C-alpha cells in the first residue's frame, strides 16, 4: 500500500466527474467490475481497457470538479488506479478519493514533469514521487488521512475500528 | 495573528485550542442533514457494522428530491427511509409535505450561528447565511457521522468578498452571485471558505443572503458565510430555543484574498447553457425565446421570490408560448404565499402552482424538458442534461427576470418593471 508503482496516464485541467464516470450510470451501476469498465469513458475510451493495477492518473488543476458522485473515485479504484496526482483537486473529489482509499496527491511540479506512459513510483510513507531519475516531495498526508488510506477507505476503516472494539 | 471564522469553528468543534488553515481535524457536527439519498446512506451505514445511529438527535432527514414519488423506484426509496427513521428513533424526520431540505432545515430551527452543519447535498452551504459553518459531504461520510458522530475535515483558507453600496432596483442577490461566479469561474474559490461582507450584505434580506450562500458551491467554495444581521437573528430566535454564539473573524485575521465589488455595478445576469460560470448580462440575451420557466428551488423559491414575481405578474397574463411552473420552497412558504394572495396572482396570470419540493431541478419529474426545448429557471445549475434531457438548454436567472420574461416568452430585462424604486 505504501508504495505504488505503475505508469502515468496524463490529462489536462478541469477534468469533471461526468467524464470520469458518466452521470447516466450513477443509479444503475454499482458492481466494481462494471464501474471499472466505464472509468474515464467520455475522456479517454482507451483507458478502461488498458489501465493496469498501480497506474497513476496525472492531471492539471481542479481535477474531479462538478457533481459530488462518489463513483468518480470508486471507478478509478475499481480500475486499479493506485493514486491520482494533480495540480489541484475539487474539494468533494478529494474527499471521496481519500474515503475510497485512493491517494489524491497535490504536486504541481511532478505534474509538469511527468509524461504519459512513463513509469512512476509513489512512496506514501516518505511523501515522494519518483520517475526518470527525478523525485518530487508532496505535502505529507495527516495521520488521520493515512489511517483511512491504509484501511482502504472510510467505511473499511470504521468497520475495522468497530470490530476491534467489539 | 487573528483567526478566521472557519478556523474558530473548526477549533471549537474539534475540541482544540487553535487550528490553522490546511490543518486536518476531526470534528463533531451539530447536525447532519440528508434527503432522499438517506436510503442509500442507510445501506452504507449498515455496512459499517454498528447497530444504532449514535446521535439520532443530530440527524435531520427531509424528503424533497422526488416528492411525491414519481415511480415505484422512488416510492421504495422513500419507504426505506421511513422504516429506517422509525427503527433508529430519528425524530427530526420531515416527510414529503415539508419542502426542500435547505429551506426546511432553517425553518425548523436547525441552523444557528456558530454551529457546524454537514449535509450530503452540495447546497448545504446555504446555512452559512445564518452564521453557521455549513458544508456538503458525500454519502459515505454521512453514514460515518451516523455511526460515529464525527468526521475529518480540512480547515479551509478564507477569501473575503466585499460588496459596498446599494443594489440598483430590479437587481437581486441572484444577479450578484451569478455575475461573481461568472467572473471568478467554477473553480474560483476551490476548497475555500468565502466570507461575504460590506454594506450591501449588511442590508440584504435573509432570503437574498441565502441565495449567495447557496450558490457559493458553484464556484467551488466549501462554505459561504455571512455575519448574521438583525433580520437573521430575529428569524433564528423565533425558530430555535438553543443558545448560540455569533462567531466572526478577528479584525486581523488572515485572508488569502479580498475581492471588492460595488453593488451599483451589478446588472440583471443570466447563466447561459451549459455551465453556471457562462454568464452574460440579461440585455445581451434579450429576445431569446424559451419554452418553460421555473420559479422555485432551494435558490429562489422563498416568499420574497414568489412575491417579487407576483408583483410583476399581477393583473397580467403570461405568453401562450410558455409554461410557468411555480414551486414554493417549503410548505410554510406555500401557506404564507397562499394567505398573502401571491399564489392567486401567479395562478391568475397563468402559472401552474406545484407542490413544495425540488421539482424538475434535477430532472427527475414534474416538468422534464422535451428535445430542443429551452428553460429559464431560478435554480442554481444548468449543466447539460440537468433537467432530465441532454438535448435541452437551461438559462439561470433571478425571479424578477423570469417573471418579466414569461409575459412575452422572450428573455427580458426586468428593470423596466422597477421604475420609481424597487428593492
Ligand atoms: S432544489 Fe435543486 S439544487 Fe436545491 S436541493 Fe433540490 S435538487 Fe438540489
Short mmCIF file of N, CA, C and O and ligand atoms in Angstrom, two decimals, chain B residues 35 64-65 100-102 121-123 214 218 296-299 357-359 361-362 379-381 386, ligand 1:
data_model
loop_
_atom_site.label_atom_id
_atom_site.label_comp_id
_atom_site.label_asym_id
_atom_site.label_seq_id
_atom_site.Cartn_x
_atom_site.Cartn_y
_atom_site.Cartn_z
N UNK B 35 -31.26 13.77 2.49
CA UNK B 35 -32.62 13.81 1.93
C UNK B 35 -33.01 12.44 1.39
O UNK B 35 -32.76 11.43 2.04
N UNK B 64 -37.38 15.40 -0.21
CA UNK B 64 -37.70 16.55 -1.07
C UNK B 64 -37.36 16.36 -2.55
O UNK B 64 -37.93 17.00 -3.41
N UNK B 65 -36.43 15.44 -2.86
CA UNK B 65 -35.91 15.43 -4.23
C UNK B 65 -36.90 14.92 -5.26
O UNK B 65 -36.92 15.39 -6.39
N UNK B 100 -38.23 21.73 0.47
CA UNK B 100 -36.83 21.49 0.11
C UNK B 100 -35.96 21.55 1.37
O UNK B 100 -36.08 22.47 2.18
N UNK B 101 -35.05 20.60 1.48
CA UNK B 101 -34.21 20.48 2.68
C UNK B 101 -33.59 21.80 3.10
O UNK B 101 -33.62 22.17 4.28
N UNK B 102 -33.05 22.57 2.14
CA UNK B 102 -32.30 23.78 2.53
C UNK B 102 -33.21 24.91 3.00
O UNK B 102 -32.75 25.89 3.57
N UNK B 121 -25.50 16.95 0.62
CA UNK B 121 -26.04 17.65 -0.53
C UNK B 121 -25.16 18.88 -0.71
O UNK B 121 -24.85 19.58 0.26
N UNK B 122 -24.74 19.13 -1.94
CA UNK B 122 -23.73 20.17 -2.14
C UNK B 122 -24.21 21.56 -1.74
O UNK B 122 -23.42 22.40 -1.36
N UNK B 123 -25.51 21.82 -1.81
CA UNK B 123 -26.01 23.16 -1.46
C UNK B 123 -26.25 23.35 0.04
O UNK B 123 -26.91 24.32 0.45
N UNK B 214 -26.04 29.73 -0.84
CA UNK B 214 -26.45 28.56 -1.62
C UNK B 214 -25.54 28.34 -2.82
O UNK B 214 -25.06 27.24 -3.09
N UNK B 218 -21.11 26.75 -6.27
CA UNK B 218 -20.99 26.74 -7.74
C UNK B 218 -19.70 27.40 -8.22
O UNK B 218 -19.38 27.40 -9.40
N UNK B 296 -38.66 28.66 -8.39
CA UNK B 296 -38.62 27.80 -7.21
C UNK B 296 -37.20 27.36 -6.93
O UNK B 296 -36.25 28.08 -7.24
N UNK B 297 -37.02 26.19 -6.33
CA UNK B 297 -35.76 25.55 -5.92
C UNK B 297 -35.21 26.15 -4.63
O UNK B 297 -35.68 27.18 -4.15
N UNK B 298 -34.15 25.50 -4.12
CA UNK B 298 -33.55 25.95 -2.87
C UNK B 298 -32.84 27.29 -3.04
O UNK B 298 -32.43 27.91 -2.08
N UNK B 299 -32.69 27.75 -4.28
CA UNK B 299 -32.05 29.05 -4.51
C UNK B 299 -33.08 30.18 -4.44
O UNK B 299 -32.88 31.17 -3.75
N UNK B 357 -41.01 21.28 -3.06
CA UNK B 357 -40.03 20.22 -3.26
C UNK B 357 -39.09 20.67 -4.35
O UNK B 357 -39.20 21.80 -4.84
N UNK B 358 -38.13 19.81 -4.72
CA UNK B 358 -37.13 20.18 -5.72
C UNK B 358 -37.71 20.31 -7.13
O UNK B 358 -37.10 20.93 -8.00
N UNK B 359 -38.86 19.65 -7.36
CA UNK B 359 -39.48 19.73 -8.68
C UNK B 359 -38.54 19.24 -9.77
O UNK B 359 -37.85 18.23 -9.59
N UNK B 361 -35.78 20.45 -10.88
CA UNK B 361 -34.41 20.99 -10.79
C UNK B 361 -33.36 19.97 -11.16
O UNK B 361 -32.37 20.29 -11.79
N UNK B 362 -33.56 18.69 -10.75
CA UNK B 362 -32.55 17.68 -11.07
C UNK B 362 -33.07 16.69 -12.10
O UNK B 362 -32.51 15.61 -12.28
N UNK B 379 -33.13 28.21 -10.70
CA UNK B 379 -32.31 27.22 -9.99
C UNK B 379 -30.84 27.65 -9.96
O UNK B 379 -30.48 28.77 -10.32
N UNK B 380 -29.98 26.71 -9.56
CA UNK B 380 -28.57 27.03 -9.36
C UNK B 380 -27.64 26.26 -10.29
O UNK B 380 -26.44 26.45 -10.26
N UNK B 381 -28.17 25.34 -11.12
CA UNK B 381 -27.31 24.56 -12.01
C UNK B 381 -27.95 24.43 -13.38
O UNK B 381 -29.15 24.21 -13.46
N UNK B 386 -29.13 18.45 -16.96
CA UNK B 386 -29.53 18.65 -15.56
C UNK B 386 -31.05 18.50 -15.37
O UNK B 386 -31.51 17.94 -14.40
S1 LIG C 1 -33.80 22.36 -5.36
FE1 LIG C 1 -32.31 21.53 -6.82
S2 LIG C 1 -30.32 22.22 -6.12
FE2 LIG C 1 -31.76 22.52 -4.43
S3 LIG C 1 -31.59 20.66 -3.16
FE3 LIG C 1 -33.25 20.33 -4.63
S4 LIG C 1 -32.28 19.32 -6.39
FE4 LIG C 1 -30.63 20.22 -5.16
#
